[in-house]
Amino acid sequence: MTAALRVVPTTPPVPGHVVLDQVRDFVARFSAFPNEHCAPMLALWYAHTWVIDAFYITPRLILSSPEPGSGKTRVLEIAQHLTRQPEMTAGGSAAALVRMVAAGPITILMDEVDTVFGANGAGNEEVRQMLNLGYKRTATIPKTKGDPASGFTVERLPIFAPTALAGLAGRMPDTITTRAITIHLRRRRHDEKVEAYREAKIIRQAEPLREALSTWAISAGERLVGTEPEMPPGVDDRPAEIWEPLLAIADEAGGHWPMTARAACTHFVFDKNTTPSLGVRLLGDLRALFTEAGTDRMHSAEIVARLRAIEDGPWSDVGGKPIDAQRLARELSLYHVAPMTFKHNSTNAKGYVTFPTGTQVTQVGLADAWARYLGVMEQLDSAAGSSSDVHETPGLIDNHAGHFTGGV
């Protein structure tokens, strides 16, 4: 663990927009970011750690890359000098953080987070709970204390803390990524120049910025309580929730920051490089398979074979083994899509259909899930003529009524 640098304000507050400008410029000196929105977003995120008491939500910050050596740790090292009470840790060694968060306000900077969520992370359940739930102020973890002689009691430890996580792409669960702002870092090209990192010098140069952030926080903290910043068009629900603190800080800072922050928000919320959840990826691949085959129905065995054949898909290794009909059914059940028995290509077996979707039943066809989670679905023109091929087995399907059976 790295001890936090304690800063006692000794100078008058610098205007918020000036402080953020200085932090942004400092951050940009040491990293080759993939776009112009990263440094401003990081400046806002670092600033929010100083006024965390004003907010109910703290967005997770994810630093992701496909390969090591892409600058994730460097961003955390800079964050260590610009955030409030930073605690630098690496993966599985972080169990003590649960107690540390409960003891007082800290900012968690976790490298090698792959070890927490990977196959060998079974002993890190408390840390996973903290990372999953601790973005919300009311989150707690129950802990038992006492002994057999005097008896046991349960205490609930608060786990709310600003948290930055660095790890390899694709290794973090949806419960984290949906509560996070993610920077997809890449290895720096030879022609992308950044300033050399010399920690002793960085500490000296960062001290005035930390003091400015601390002084600004004392001045601005009370004004940030209860603020409800206006969101950019299309940003609502969970994305609006996690961006609210950063936009509130930008509005408080003034200058160009309200516009700059909303441009960054729009970029990150609608980032095309954001990895979809496994379920959404499955729905997207199924829509592509059905469209390519020109059909509105497909048996489970054929779906599984086609999914495994997708060259860049995850379906050959889902939780350590290839996807099968049981896993397919389990994933789709989360979207209220269930298999049903029908005759297709002269074979009677279980599978999935696009239409019809039933609005009065709990189980629906794929089209409903596509429309809800993938946006407007392209019509499968060639599928319209094949609906009469459904085999109406009693108790399995009442054609066009939407009565679906479970099972595989």
mmCIF file of C-alpha atoms in Angstrom:
data_model
loop_
_atom_site.group_PDB
_atom_site.id
_atom_site.type_symbol
_atom_site.label_atom_id
_atom_site.label_comp_id
_atom_site.label_asym_id
_atom_site.label_seq_id
_atom_site.Cartn_x
_atom_site.Cartn_y
_atom_site.Cartn_z
ATOM 1 C CA MET A 1 0.000 0.000 0.000
ATOM 2 C CA THR A 2 1.141 3.557 -0.663
ATOM 3 C CA ALA A 3 0.629 6.127 2.042
ATOM 4 C CA ALA A 4 -1.469 9.077 0.952
ATOM 5 C CA LEU A 5 0.109 12.488 0.748
ATOM 6 C CA ARG A 6 -1.580 14.752 3.268
ATOM 7 C CA VAL A 7 -2.301 18.247 1.955
ATOM 8 C CA VAL A 8 -3.293 21.170 4.146
ATOM 9 C CA PRO A 9 -4.561 24.118 2.063
ATOM 10 C CA THR A 10 -2.375 27.196 2.537
ATOM 11 C CA THR A 11 -3.349 29.377 -0.451
ATOM 12 C CA PRO A 12 -6.568 31.025 -1.634
ATOM 13 C CA PRO A 13 -8.705 28.824 -3.895
ATOM 14 C CA VAL A 14 -7.873 28.822 -7.592
ATOM 15 C CA PRO A 15 -10.977 29.033 -9.835
ATOM 16 C CA GLY A 16 -12.338 25.572 -10.545
ATOM 17 C CA HIS A 17 -11.921 25.772 -14.307
ATOM 18 C CA VAL A 18 -8.263 26.725 -13.875
ATOM 19 C CA VAL A 19 -7.628 23.827 -11.485
ATOM 20 C CA LEU A 20 -9.199 21.363 -13.912
ATOM 21 C CA ASP A 21 -7.194 22.793 -16.806
ATOM 22 C CA GLN A 22 -3.979 22.317 -14.852
ATOM 23 C CA VAL A 23 -4.846 18.758 -13.837
ATOM 24 C CA ARG A 24 -5.849 17.862 -17.411
ATOM 25 C CA ASP A 25 -2.575 19.217 -18.801
ATOM 26 C CA PHE A 26 -0.545 17.426 -16.141
ATOM 27 C CA VAL A 27 -2.241 14.095 -16.871
ATOM 28 C CA ALA A 28 -1.745 14.444 -20.629
ATOM 29 C CA ARG A 29 2.029 14.808 -20.272
ATOM 30 C CA PHE A 30 2.609 11.168 -19.369
ATOM 31 C CA SER A 31 0.157 9.116 -21.451
ATOM 32 C CA ALA A 32 -0.674 8.669 -25.128
ATOM 33 C CA PHE A 33 -4.448 8.539 -24.835
ATOM 34 C CA PRO A 34 -6.597 7.191 -27.684
ATOM 35 C CA ASN A 35 -8.678 10.382 -27.954
ATOM 36 C CA GLU A 36 -9.002 13.958 -26.725
ATOM 37 C CA HIS A 37 -11.726 13.137 -24.181
ATOM 38 C CA CYS A 38 -9.582 10.979 -21.883
ATOM 39 C CA ALA A 39 -7.495 13.645 -20.134
ATOM 40 C CA PRO A 40 -10.496 15.931 -19.371
ATOM 41 C CA MET A 41 -12.491 12.975 -18.060
ATOM 42 C CA LEU A 42 -9.621 11.931 -15.814
ATOM 43 C CA ALA A 43 -9.282 15.478 -14.487
ATOM 44 C CA LEU A 44 -12.968 15.423 -13.537
ATOM 45 C CA TRP A 45 -12.700 11.951 -12.019
ATOM 46 C CA TYR A 46 -9.673 12.892 -9.931
ATOM 47 C CA ALA A 47 -11.479 16.050 -8.792
ATOM 48 C CA HIS A 48 -14.549 14.072 -7.730
ATOM 49 C CA THR A 49 -12.467 12.092 -5.225
ATOM 50 C CA TRP A 50 -11.905 15.344 -3.304
ATOM 51 C CA VAL A 51 -15.631 16.132 -3.044
ATOM 52 C CA ILE A 52 -16.948 12.582 -2.745
ATOM 53 C CA ASP A 53 -18.951 13.536 0.354
ATOM 54 C CA ALA A 54 -21.226 15.605 -1.886
ATOM 55 C CA PHE A 55 -22.368 12.623 -3.971
ATOM 56 C CA TYR A 56 -24.441 9.478 -3.609
ATOM 57 C CA ILE A 57 -22.702 7.734 -6.535
ATOM 58 C CA THR A 58 -19.047 7.357 -7.479
ATOM 59 C CA PRO A 59 -18.347 6.095 -11.006
ATOM 60 C CA ARG A 60 -15.812 3.309 -11.325
ATOM 61 C CA LEU A 61 -12.879 4.138 -13.583
ATOM 62 C CA ILE A 62 -11.645 1.243 -15.734
ATOM 63 C CA LEU A 63 -8.307 1.301 -17.534
ATOM 64 C CA SER A 64 -8.414 -1.524 -20.043
ATOM 65 C CA SER A 65 -6.084 -2.801 -22.749
ATOM 66 C CA PRO A 66 -5.758 -5.969 -24.836
ATOM 67 C CA GLU A 67 -2.108 -6.470 -23.851
ATOM 68 C CA PRO A 68 0.255 -5.492 -21.026
ATOM 69 C CA GLY A 69 2.524 -2.509 -21.553
ATOM 70 C CA SER A 70 -0.249 -0.178 -22.699
ATOM 71 C CA GLY A 71 0.020 2.480 -20.000
ATOM 72 C CA LYS A 72 -2.608 1.363 -17.486
ATOM 73 C CA THR A 73 -0.260 1.393 -14.516
ATOM 74 C CA ARG A 74 1.126 4.775 -15.533
ATOM 75 C CA VAL A 75 -2.354 6.317 -15.340
ATOM 76 C CA LEU A 76 -2.758 4.840 -11.847
ATOM 77 C CA GLU A 77 0.639 6.198 -10.817
ATOM 78 C CA ILE A 78 -0.373 9.696 -11.877
ATOM 79 C CA ALA A 79 -3.721 9.252 -10.124
ATOM 80 C CA GLN A 80 -1.822 8.395 -6.966
ATOM 81 C CA HIS A 81 -0.514 11.964 -6.863
ATOM 82 C CA LEU A 82 -3.772 13.731 -7.765
ATOM 83 C CA THR A 83 -6.536 11.918 -5.872
ATOM 84 C CA ARG A 84 -7.666 12.190 -2.276
ATOM 85 C CA GLN A 85 -6.122 9.660 0.142
ATOM 86 C CA PRO A 86 -4.960 7.214 -2.564
ATOM 87 C CA GLU A 87 -4.352 3.560 -1.756
ATOM 88 C CA MET A 88 -2.446 1.734 -4.490
ATOM 89 C CA THR A 89 -2.858 -2.029 -4.523
ATOM 90 C CA ALA A 90 -2.490 -4.965 -6.858
ATOM 91 C CA GLY A 91 -5.257 -7.497 -7.338
ATOM 92 C CA GLY A 92 -5.611 -10.201 -4.756
ATOM 93 C CA SER A 93 -3.589 -8.417 -2.064
ATOM 94 C CA ALA A 94 -6.456 -5.984 -1.567
ATOM 95 C CA ALA A 95 -8.626 -7.787 1.002
ATOM 96 C CA ALA A 96 -7.573 -5.311 3.704
ATOM 97 C CA LEU A 97 -9.167 -2.532 1.645
ATOM 98 C CA VAL A 98 -12.579 -3.459 3.014
ATOM 99 C CA ARG A 99 -11.450 -2.428 6.496
ATOM 100 C CA MET A 100 -9.542 0.566 5.172
ATOM 101 C CA VAL A 101 -12.587 1.932 3.350
ATOM 102 C CA ALA A 102 -14.630 1.557 6.516
ATOM 103 C CA ALA A 103 -11.986 3.435 8.514
ATOM 104 C CA GLY A 104 -12.085 6.583 6.431
ATOM 105 C CA PRO A 105 -12.322 8.170 2.989
ATOM 106 C CA ILE A 106 -9.802 6.708 0.553
ATOM 107 C CA THR A 107 -9.432 6.391 -3.207
ATOM 108 C CA ILE A 108 -8.723 2.831 -4.337
ATOM 109 C CA LEU A 109 -6.275 2.437 -7.219
ATOM 110 C CA MET A 110 -6.205 -1.263 -8.083
ATOM 111 C CA ASP A 111 -3.801 -2.699 -10.619
ATOM 112 C CA GLU A 112 -3.901 -6.270 -11.966
ATOM 113 C CA VAL A 113 -7.588 -6.534 -11.199
ATOM 114 C CA ASP A 114 -7.635 -9.659 -13.386
ATOM 115 C CA THR A 115 -6.542 -11.648 -10.332
ATOM 116 C CA VAL A 116 -9.695 -10.648 -8.473
ATOM 117 C CA PHE A 117 -12.148 -11.716 -11.170
ATOM 118 C CA GLY A 118 -10.124 -14.505 -12.787
ATOM 119 C CA ALA A 119 -10.296 -18.246 -12.211
ATOM 120 C CA ASN A 120 -7.963 -17.994 -9.201
ATOM 121 C CA GLY A 121 -9.879 -15.203 -7.494
ATOM 122 C CA ALA A 122 -12.091 -17.360 -5.288
ATOM 123 C CA GLY A 123 -10.557 -15.938 -2.120
ATOM 124 C CA ASN A 124 -11.414 -12.369 -3.025
ATOM 125 C CA GLU A 125 -15.183 -12.451 -2.597
ATOM 126 C CA GLU A 126 -15.246 -9.474 -0.209
ATOM 127 C CA VAL A 127 -13.185 -7.401 -2.625
ATOM 128 C CA ARG A 128 -15.494 -8.339 -5.498
ATOM 129 C CA GLN A 129 -18.510 -7.320 -3.423
ATOM 130 C CA MET A 130 -16.868 -4.023 -2.595
ATOM 131 C CA LEU A 131 -16.081 -3.331 -6.252
ATOM 132 C CA ASN A 132 -19.557 -4.390 -7.394
ATOM 133 C CA LEU A 133 -21.599 -2.583 -4.754
ATOM 134 C CA GLY A 134 -19.374 0.155 -3.357
ATOM 135 C CA TYR A 135 -20.178 2.700 -6.052
ATOM 136 C CA LYS A 136 -23.284 3.621 -4.026
ATOM 137 C CA ARG A 137 -23.086 5.441 -0.698
ATOM 138 C CA THR A 138 -25.447 3.092 1.151
ATOM 139 C CA ALA A 139 -23.498 -0.078 0.265
ATOM 140 C CA THR A 140 -22.181 -2.181 3.155
ATOM 141 C CA ILE A 141 -20.620 -5.594 3.767
ATOM 142 C CA PRO A 142 -21.640 -7.651 6.828
ATOM 143 C CA LYS A 143 -18.767 -8.766 9.066
ATOM 144 C CA THR A 144 -18.991 -11.065 12.077
ATOM 145 C CA LYS A 145 -17.002 -10.152 15.169
ATOM 146 C CA GLY A 146 -16.667 -11.681 18.613
ATOM 147 C CA ASP A 147 -15.807 -15.151 19.920
ATOM 148 C CA PRO A 148 -17.640 -18.279 21.129
ATOM 149 C CA ALA A 149 -17.243 -17.291 24.776
ATOM 150 C CA SER A 150 -18.730 -13.806 24.587
ATOM 151 C CA GLY A 151 -20.883 -14.368 21.534
ATOM 152 C CA PHE A 152 -20.888 -13.036 18.007
ATOM 153 C CA THR A 153 -22.358 -9.894 16.547
ATOM 154 C CA VAL A 154 -22.650 -8.674 12.978
ATOM 155 C CA GLU A 155 -21.420 -5.252 11.974
ATOM 156 C CA ARG A 156 -22.000 -3.685 8.585
ATOM 157 C CA LEU A 157 -18.940 -2.007 7.128
ATOM 158 C CA PRO A 158 -19.398 0.807 4.601
ATOM 159 C CA ILE A 159 -17.693 0.101 1.274
ATOM 160 C CA PHE A 160 -18.384 3.342 -0.610
ATOM 161 C CA ALA A 161 -15.162 4.614 -2.187
ATOM 162 C CA PRO A 162 -13.922 6.073 -5.484
ATOM 163 C CA THR A 163 -12.196 3.221 -7.295
ATOM 164 C CA ALA A 164 -9.987 2.961 -10.376
ATOM 165 C CA LEU A 165 -9.307 -0.489 -11.820
ATOM 166 C CA ALA A 166 -6.622 -1.478 -14.310
ATOM 167 C CA GLY A 167 -6.709 -4.810 -16.113
ATOM 168 C CA LEU A 168 -6.700 -6.657 -19.393
ATOM 169 C CA ALA A 169 -9.677 -6.236 -21.695
ATOM 170 C CA GLY A 170 -12.562 -8.647 -21.301
ATOM 171 C CA ARG A 171 -11.648 -9.761 -17.774
ATOM 172 C CA MET A 172 -14.125 -7.670 -15.774
ATOM 173 C CA PRO A 173 -17.777 -8.634 -15.230
ATOM 174 C CA ASP A 174 -20.738 -6.611 -16.455
ATOM 175 C CA THR A 175 -21.594 -5.674 -12.866
ATOM 176 C CA ILE A 176 -18.442 -3.548 -12.870
ATOM 177 C CA THR A 177 -18.335 -2.267 -16.444
ATOM 178 C CA THR A 178 -21.915 -0.978 -16.387
ATOM 179 C CA ARG A 179 -21.007 1.195 -13.393
ATOM 180 C CA ALA A 180 -17.803 2.481 -14.911
ATOM 181 C CA ILE A 181 -16.239 4.871 -17.358
ATOM 182 C CA THR A 182 -13.753 2.889 -19.429
ATOM 183 C CA ILE A 183 -10.634 4.063 -21.234
ATOM 184 C CA HIS A 184 -9.445 1.544 -23.836
ATOM 185 C CA LEU A 185 -5.701 2.085 -23.805
ATOM 186 C CA ARG A 186 -3.304 0.916 -26.502
ATOM 187 C CA ARG A 187 0.419 0.413 -26.713
ATOM 188 C CA ARG A 188 2.155 3.630 -27.616
ATOM 189 C CA ARG A 189 3.561 3.924 -31.116
ATOM 190 C CA HIS A 190 7.195 4.968 -31.525
ATOM 191 C CA ASP A 191 6.097 8.330 -32.898
ATOM 192 C CA GLU A 192 3.802 9.019 -29.913
ATOM 193 C CA LYS A 193 5.985 10.923 -27.476
ATOM 194 C CA VAL A 194 5.253 11.264 -23.764
ATOM 195 C CA GLU A 195 7.252 12.745 -20.927
ATOM 196 C CA ALA A 196 9.467 10.389 -18.941
ATOM 197 C CA TYR A 197 8.053 9.431 -15.543
ATOM 198 C CA ARG A 198 10.372 10.260 -12.645
ATOM 199 C CA GLU A 199 8.446 9.771 -9.447
ATOM 200 C CA ALA A 200 10.422 12.085 -7.175
ATOM 201 C CA LYS A 201 10.019 14.925 -9.665
ATOM 202 C CA ILE A 202 6.348 14.082 -10.229
ATOM 203 C CA ILE A 203 5.638 14.253 -6.500
ATOM 204 C CA ARG A 204 7.131 17.748 -6.313
ATOM 205 C CA GLN A 205 5.250 18.938 -9.390
ATOM 206 C CA ALA A 206 1.959 17.411 -8.264
ATOM 207 C CA GLU A 207 1.972 18.968 -4.782
ATOM 208 C CA PRO A 208 0.641 22.375 -5.917
ATOM 209 C CA LEU A 209 -2.107 20.625 -7.877
ATOM 210 C CA ARG A 210 -3.115 18.531 -4.877
ATOM 211 C CA GLU A 211 -3.201 21.660 -2.736
ATOM 212 C CA ALA A 212 -5.308 23.450 -5.361
ATOM 213 C CA LEU A 213 -7.722 20.496 -5.544
ATOM 214 C CA SER A 214 -7.993 20.320 -1.770
ATOM 215 C CA THR A 215 -8.636 24.057 -1.448
ATOM 216 C CA TRP A 216 -11.148 24.010 -4.299
ATOM 217 C CA ALA A 217 -12.959 21.088 -2.663
ATOM 218 C CA ILE A 218 -13.426 23.003 0.589
ATOM 219 C CA SER A 219 -14.918 25.887 -1.362
ATOM 220 C CA ALA A 220 -17.075 23.905 -3.805
ATOM 221 C CA GLY A 221 -18.107 20.851 -1.800
ATOM 222 C CA GLU A 222 -21.230 22.286 -0.183
ATOM 223 C CA ARG A 223 -22.472 23.765 -3.458
ATOM 224 C CA LEU A 224 -22.275 20.362 -5.152
ATOM 225 C CA VAL A 225 -24.625 18.647 -2.699
ATOM 226 C CA GLY A 226 -27.941 17.782 -4.332
ATOM 227 C CA THR A 227 -27.041 19.113 -7.778
ATOM 228 C CA GLU A 228 -28.789 17.541 -10.770
ATOM 229 C CA PRO A 229 -26.808 18.455 -13.888
ATOM 230 C CA GLU A 230 -28.452 18.354 -17.283
ATOM 231 C CA MET A 231 -27.477 15.286 -19.295
ATOM 232 C CA PRO A 232 -26.477 15.246 -22.971
ATOM 233 C CA PRO A 233 -29.149 13.935 -25.380
ATOM 234 C CA GLY A 234 -29.641 10.184 -25.096
ATOM 235 C CA VAL A 235 -27.816 9.791 -21.776
ATOM 236 C CA ASP A 236 -30.166 8.392 -19.147
ATOM 237 C CA ASP A 237 -30.597 5.581 -16.604
ATOM 238 C CA ARG A 238 -27.298 4.053 -15.390
ATOM 239 C CA PRO A 239 -24.996 6.155 -17.630
ATOM 240 C CA ALA A 240 -26.641 9.329 -16.337
ATOM 241 C CA GLU A 241 -26.237 8.087 -12.786
ATOM 242 C CA ILE A 242 -22.506 7.482 -13.072
ATOM 243 C CA TRP A 243 -21.798 10.691 -14.993
ATOM 244 C CA GLU A 244 -23.783 12.942 -12.654
ATOM 245 C CA PRO A 245 -20.872 13.734 -10.277
ATOM 246 C CA LEU A 246 -18.480 14.620 -13.099
ATOM 247 C CA LEU A 247 -20.967 16.864 -14.900
ATOM 248 C CA ALA A 248 -21.878 18.552 -11.617
ATOM 249 C CA ILE A 249 -18.195 19.329 -11.028
ATOM 250 C CA ALA A 250 -17.849 20.675 -14.577
ATOM 251 C CA ASP A 251 -20.845 22.973 -14.101
ATOM 252 C CA GLU A 252 -19.452 24.199 -10.799
ATOM 253 C CA ALA A 253 -16.032 24.837 -12.353
ATOM 254 C CA GLY A 254 -17.437 26.870 -15.240
ATOM 255 C CA GLY A 255 -15.466 28.118 -18.217
ATOM 256 C CA HIS A 256 -15.395 25.621 -21.068
ATOM 257 C CA TRP A 257 -15.829 22.664 -18.712
ATOM 258 C CA PRO A 258 -19.628 22.228 -18.920
ATOM 259 C CA MET A 259 -19.299 21.785 -22.689
ATOM 260 C CA THR A 260 -16.068 19.773 -22.483
ATOM 261 C CA ALA A 261 -17.509 17.388 -19.903
ATOM 262 C CA ARG A 262 -20.675 16.752 -21.900
ATOM 263 C CA ALA A 263 -18.660 16.060 -25.031
ATOM 264 C CA ALA A 264 -16.638 13.521 -23.041
ATOM 265 C CA CYS A 265 -19.803 12.031 -21.557
ATOM 266 C CA THR A 266 -21.341 11.566 -25.001
ATOM 267 C CA HIS A 267 -18.148 9.980 -26.290
ATOM 268 C CA PHE A 268 -17.758 7.469 -23.473
ATOM 269 C CA VAL A 269 -21.441 6.554 -23.170
ATOM 270 C CA PHE A 270 -21.767 5.874 -26.877
ATOM 271 C CA ASP A 271 -18.241 4.530 -27.366
ATOM 272 C CA LYS A 272 -18.358 1.943 -30.142
ATOM 273 C CA ASN A 273 -15.322 0.192 -28.652
ATOM 274 C CA THR A 274 -17.141 -0.619 -25.429
ATOM 275 C CA THR A 275 -17.344 -4.385 -25.035
ATOM 276 C CA PRO A 276 -20.991 -5.505 -24.826
ATOM 277 C CA SER A 277 -22.128 -7.898 -22.146
ATOM 278 C CA LEU A 278 -22.023 -11.601 -22.975
ATOM 279 C CA GLY A 279 -25.807 -11.669 -23.264
ATOM 280 C CA VAL A 280 -25.971 -8.704 -25.634
ATOM 281 C CA ARG A 281 -23.133 -10.203 -27.691
ATOM 282 C CA LEU A 282 -25.152 -13.434 -27.890
ATOM 283 C CA LEU A 283 -28.271 -11.600 -29.050
ATOM 284 C CA GLY A 284 -26.265 -9.743 -31.680
ATOM 285 C CA ASP A 285 -24.606 -12.900 -32.982
ATOM 286 C CA LEU A 286 -27.952 -14.708 -33.090
ATOM 287 C CA ARG A 287 -29.502 -11.900 -35.099
ATOM 288 C CA ALA A 288 -26.584 -12.093 -37.538
ATOM 289 C CA LEU A 289 -26.921 -15.887 -37.817
ATOM 290 C CA PHE A 290 -30.675 -15.750 -38.432
ATOM 291 C CA THR A 291 -30.234 -12.985 -41.005
ATOM 292 C CA GLU A 292 -27.448 -14.835 -42.806
ATOM 293 C CA ALA A 293 -29.486 -18.054 -42.892
ATOM 294 C CA GLY A 294 -32.617 -16.221 -44.073
ATOM 295 C CA THR A 295 -34.797 -17.932 -41.491
ATOM 296 C CA ASP A 296 -36.971 -17.068 -38.535
ATOM 297 C CA ARG A 297 -36.220 -20.282 -36.620
ATOM 298 C CA MET A 298 -33.241 -22.488 -35.887
ATOM 299 C CA HIS A 299 -32.722 -25.588 -33.770
ATOM 300 C CA SER A 300 -30.451 -25.351 -30.732
ATOM 301 C CA ALA A 301 -27.877 -27.808 -32.115
ATOM 302 C CA GLU A 302 -27.444 -25.741 -35.270
ATOM 303 C CA ILE A 303 -27.233 -22.488 -33.302
ATOM 304 C CA VAL A 304 -24.538 -23.911 -31.029
ATOM 305 C CA ALA A 305 -22.503 -25.184 -33.994
ATOM 306 C CA ARG A 306 -22.753 -21.854 -35.796
ATOM 307 C CA LEU A 307 -21.824 -19.873 -32.675
ATOM 308 C CA ARG A 308 -18.737 -22.003 -32.052
ATOM 309 C CA ALA A 309 -17.666 -21.422 -35.661
ATOM 310 C CA ILE A 310 -17.552 -17.617 -35.280
ATOM 311 C CA GLU A 311 -13.833 -16.995 -35.596
ATOM 312 C CA ASP A 312 -13.543 -13.962 -33.316
ATOM 313 C CA GLY A 313 -16.399 -14.919 -31.004
ATOM 314 C CA PRO A 314 -16.231 -16.000 -27.360
ATOM 315 C CA TRP A 315 -18.376 -19.097 -27.817
ATOM 316 C CA SER A 316 -15.616 -21.704 -27.965
ATOM 317 C CA ASP A 317 -14.645 -20.830 -24.402
ATOM 318 C CA VAL A 318 -17.479 -19.674 -22.166
ATOM 319 C CA GLY A 319 -16.520 -20.209 -18.569
ATOM 320 C CA GLY A 320 -13.857 -22.718 -19.561
ATOM 321 C CA LYS A 321 -15.836 -24.784 -22.068
ATOM 322 C CA PRO A 322 -17.628 -24.334 -25.408
ATOM 323 C CA ILE A 323 -21.185 -23.061 -25.344
ATOM 324 C CA ASP A 324 -23.797 -25.825 -25.414
ATOM 325 C CA ALA A 325 -27.586 -25.959 -25.609
ATOM 326 C CA GLN A 326 -27.945 -25.739 -21.826
ATOM 327 C CA ARG A 327 -25.777 -22.606 -21.564
ATOM 328 C CA LEU A 328 -27.585 -21.104 -24.567
ATOM 329 C CA ALA A 329 -30.944 -21.613 -22.864
ATOM 330 C CA ARG A 330 -29.660 -20.211 -19.580
ATOM 331 C CA GLU A 331 -28.295 -17.041 -21.189
ATOM 332 C CA LEU A 332 -31.425 -16.412 -23.268
ATOM 333 C CA SER A 333 -33.753 -17.034 -20.322
ATOM 334 C CA LEU A 334 -32.414 -13.790 -18.824
ATOM 335 C CA TYR A 335 -34.125 -12.007 -21.732
ATOM 336 C CA HIS A 336 -37.354 -14.037 -21.380
ATOM 337 C CA VAL A 337 -36.527 -16.091 -24.466
ATOM 338 C CA ALA A 338 -37.182 -19.823 -24.140
ATOM 339 C CA PRO A 339 -36.663 -22.776 -26.490
ATOM 340 C CA MET A 340 -39.629 -24.525 -28.054
ATOM 341 C CA THR A 341 -40.189 -27.632 -30.149
ATOM 342 C CA PHE A 342 -40.850 -27.245 -33.868
ATOM 343 C CA LYS A 343 -40.211 -28.966 -37.173
ATOM 344 C CA HIS A 344 -37.583 -27.357 -39.365
ATOM 345 C CA ASN A 345 -35.710 -28.808 -42.337
ATOM 346 C CA SER A 346 -37.615 -32.081 -41.821
ATOM 347 C CA THR A 347 -36.352 -32.397 -38.237
ATOM 348 C CA ASN A 348 -38.424 -32.025 -35.074
ATOM 349 C CA ALA A 349 -36.352 -30.641 -32.203
ATOM 350 C CA LYS A 350 -36.022 -27.810 -29.725
ATOM 351 C CA GLY A 351 -34.798 -24.431 -30.865
ATOM 352 C CA TYR A 352 -35.610 -20.731 -31.077
ATOM 353 C CA VAL A 353 -37.888 -18.603 -33.225
ATOM 354 C CA THR A 354 -37.903 -14.930 -34.115
ATOM 355 C CA PHE A 355 -41.676 -14.472 -34.399
ATOM 356 C CA PRO A 356 -44.274 -14.412 -33.007
ATOM 357 C CA THR A 357 -43.662 -12.532 -29.795
ATOM 358 C CA GLY A 358 -46.360 -12.728 -27.193
ATOM 359 C CA THR A 359 -47.125 -9.613 -25.170
ATOM 360 C CA GLN A 360 -49.290 -11.449 -22.649
ATOM 361 C CA VAL A 361 -46.814 -14.191 -21.707
ATOM 362 C CA THR A 362 -43.532 -14.251 -19.849
ATOM 363 C CA GLN A 363 -41.619 -16.097 -22.586
ATOM 364 C CA VAL A 364 -41.190 -14.431 -25.961
ATOM 365 C CA GLY A 365 -39.351 -14.894 -29.226
ATOM 366 C CA LEU A 366 -35.968 -13.474 -30.142
ATOM 367 C CA ALA A 367 -37.431 -10.449 -31.929
ATOM 368 C CA ASP A 368 -38.600 -8.988 -28.641
ATOM 369 C CA ALA A 369 -35.125 -9.245 -27.103
ATOM 370 C CA TRP A 370 -33.494 -7.884 -30.259
ATOM 371 C CA ALA A 371 -35.799 -4.868 -30.250
ATOM 372 C CA ARG A 372 -35.217 -4.165 -26.556
ATOM 373 C CA TYR A 373 -31.450 -4.682 -26.393
ATOM 374 C CA LEU A 374 -30.132 -4.213 -29.938
ATOM 375 C CA GLY A 375 -32.358 -1.387 -31.157
ATOM 376 C CA VAL A 376 -34.590 -1.570 -34.204
ATOM 377 C CA MET A 377 -34.230 -4.960 -35.884
ATOM 378 C CA GLU A 378 -33.742 -5.259 -39.624
ATOM 379 C CA GLN A 379 -36.648 -7.201 -41.027
ATOM 380 C CA LEU A 380 -35.903 -10.759 -42.091
ATOM 381 C CA ASP A 381 -37.686 -10.593 -45.427
ATOM 382 C CA SER A 382 -36.906 -14.141 -46.425
ATOM 383 C CA ALA A 383 -38.268 -15.526 -43.161
ATOM 384 C CA ALA A 384 -41.892 -14.597 -43.684
ATOM 385 C CA GLY A 385 -42.776 -17.673 -45.727
ATOM 386 C CA SER A 386 -41.432 -20.268 -43.308
ATOM 387 C CA SER A 387 -43.818 -19.782 -40.373
ATOM 388 C CA SER A 388 -46.102 -22.603 -41.487
ATOM 389 C CA ASP A 389 -43.291 -25.067 -40.787
ATOM 390 C CA VAL A 390 -43.936 -24.999 -37.026
ATOM 391 C CA HIS A 391 -44.945 -28.346 -35.558
ATOM 392 C CA GLU A 392 -47.818 -27.802 -33.109
ATOM 393 C CA THR A 393 -46.985 -30.422 -30.516
ATOM 394 C CA PRO A 394 -49.629 -30.330 -27.746
ATOM 395 C CA GLY A 395 -48.221 -28.764 -24.589
ATOM 396 C CA LEU A 396 -45.174 -27.407 -26.399
ATOM 397 C CA ILE A 397 -46.388 -24.571 -28.602
ATOM 398 C CA ASP A 398 -49.664 -23.013 -29.597
ATOM 399 C CA ASN A 399 -48.562 -21.396 -32.865
ATOM 400 C CA HIS A 400 -48.810 -17.560 -32.871
ATOM 401 C CA ALA A 401 -50.211 -17.577 -29.329
ATOM 402 C CA GLY A 402 -46.797 -17.357 -27.696
ATOM 403 C CA HIS A 403 -47.143 -20.333 -25.343
ATOM 404 C CA PHE A 404 -43.578 -21.536 -24.895
ATOM 405 C CA THR A 405 -42.182 -24.442 -22.939
ATOM 406 C CA GLY A 406 -38.972 -24.450 -20.962
ATOM 407 C CA GLY A 407 -36.128 -26.904 -21.308
ATOM 408 C CA VAL A 408 -33.518 -27.390 -23.990
#
